[in-house]
Amino acid sequence: MTRSGSILLDRFHHPAQVVVAGFGLAVAVGTLLLSLPIATTTGESAPFLTALFTVTSAVCVTGLLLVDTSAHWSVFGEVVIALLMQVGGLGVMTLGTVFTLLVSKRLGVRARMLAQMETKTLSLADVRRIVARVVVFSLVCEAVAAVVLTARFAAGYGEPIGRAVYLGVFHSVSAFNNGGFALWSDSLMRFVGDPWICLTIAVAVIVGGLGFPVVFELMRSWRRPRRWSILTRITLATTVGLLIFGTVAFIAAEWSNPRTLGPLDDAGKWLAAFFTAVMPRSGGFNTLDLAHLYPSSWLVTDLLMFVGGGSAGTAGGIKVTTFGLFAFIVWAELRGEPRVNIGHRRLPEGAQRQVVAVMALGAGIVVVSTYLLLVITPHSLDQVLFEVISAFGTVGISTGITAELGTAGHVMMVVLMFIGRIGPLTLGSALALKERSRRYELPEERVIIG
């Protein structure tokens, strides 16, 4: 292991602390790079808060913006943003593990623990193999998406081959890592009726957001669904259910809206509604002007953003697994069952507590942040709630008020994006000085609930 890696591990003893420190270091280095004059189109240094906000949005694969990416940042700045999205998507600890393997050809126990926390693998012995597969799979997916996008930009829109390749690679990295950065001021609104662009981006977002454990299990056992784990079953079922729910909800609410789906033909409406349902899982792109959605559609989007994507993937939110397991926990409680059973398996009590903790922490963070932003900004509740959940869920879509939140609001959004990428439980355990184990049990007492 490198000397700097050893120092980092010695300073922070809990793996969660190193994950937080690693992402913090990536944000610091990225902010320094985007603060250089070469990073802007004007040749002048970007304001510190603008650079910090943009870097945090890239590392945390969010996509919220204070400035127009293509107009404000130079090619150097755009490349830095793309690299930061790649780092954020794969995870600082995953990349660090790969570098350690390349340098020393061996992996210590503590480094395995760090990679295990980032990739959510269940066995320390499997971490080396899993990390390599994560990197290869990510690069292959991005390459496939880049080829399709490059061909479409060149053949369909007359872009020179060099520019088409640049656009294809940038947006494939942004899509697979759920980054949400686009090189047009209107995101992807100009491509609202183009299935080649929209479906390629949507598929990349979905695959990246499923989570690597689910993807790898599907690759191994896609013909034998009965052998799928609880994680895979719940992730797929919840993902498909939310995509169908979101698409139908947007179709029902926005079909005749003259400023969203109204002007499109029937096929275009379904394509735009599906794309709009995919993006809240943490994609961050948009082909419709979200500021003109009806309030009912904003509420649906809030729900989809809060849930997010799969565990150990590039998406944010509380995760579809948490949402699905919470539904099973509630159902078991309503039926008066002492255990939570899913299929032919029983959910451990520790996992149940984690699910409830993630739900509670996530909701608490959103509520407190929304209240504070309502106090310091003049915007309405539905707009502020939308922005807060978008930041916490590392989604990146906006009603258009992000740049108007003021300095205090922008600092709050930076903190929200960081917390959303790290995760409430990871951040909480990183702040704890040490884990405490109770060596005795207290007498039990029943409490009236409700």
C-alpha angles and dihedrals in degrees: 000000000000120000093244090050091051091050091050092050093047092050095050114039100182115073091226090058091056091049090054092044091048094053090044090054091049090052091049094049092044092050090053091051095047090048090064116103090236089064095068131066091232095053091238125118114264118240111269095242092049091052093044093048093048094046093047089049090051098043091045088046092233110128101212110145141201094185137027106271098216095039099045105033125061124224087270090053092047092051090050089051091050092050091048090052089052091050091047093047097050093036129245092253093049091053090044090054091051091050090049091052092049093050104038104017088222136083126212125219095252093049088051089053090053093050089045091057092049097045095035092228117163101219127054091211090060097052098091093052094041095051092051091050091048092055095044093046092049094050093046093050092048091048093052092048091046092053093051093046093045092052091049095047091049100041101031103036104026096242115163110256094250093051091043091054091048092050092044095051095043095050094042089055090045093048101044092046090045089238099145096207115139131182095228126077091232093049103226099330091119089062096049093125098038110102093188092061099033099044094043091052092043094050091048090051092049095047093046091047098049093079128248097256090056094045093049093048091050090050089053101040109017090131093052108055091166088068094053117120124243089255093057095043095049094042094052096041094047093043094051092043093051093046091052092044093049095047094049092044093053092046092050095047103035104033094107099026103127092208098050125018097355099089094047127091119246095269091046091051093054091046093049092045092050092047091049090050092051098049099063089063082078103286097119100200124114136197094183129059098257092195088070098051116117116256090252089059090049089054092051089048091050090056094047092048093049092052095044123169141313129313117267091015133111094263126096135212127087086302130250090256091060091047093048094046091048089057090053091048092052092046092051091049092049089052092047094240116157093213133046108233124187114187106312095337135084120225111233117242090237090059090049091055091049091052093051091044093052092047092047096044092046093050091044093051092049094048096047093045092048091051093050093048091048088055096050101035133053096226127117126262096252092051095047093045089051092052094045095051090044090055096042092046090046088233104133103206116127144189087228101265100101095101091048098058095094129227096299091047092050091051089051091051091051090054092046093051091049093048091045093054096044094042130236095261094045092049092045094051091045090057093049112098094217142342116261124207120202113229096195140040125230124223114276122246128185117233126198109245122200 
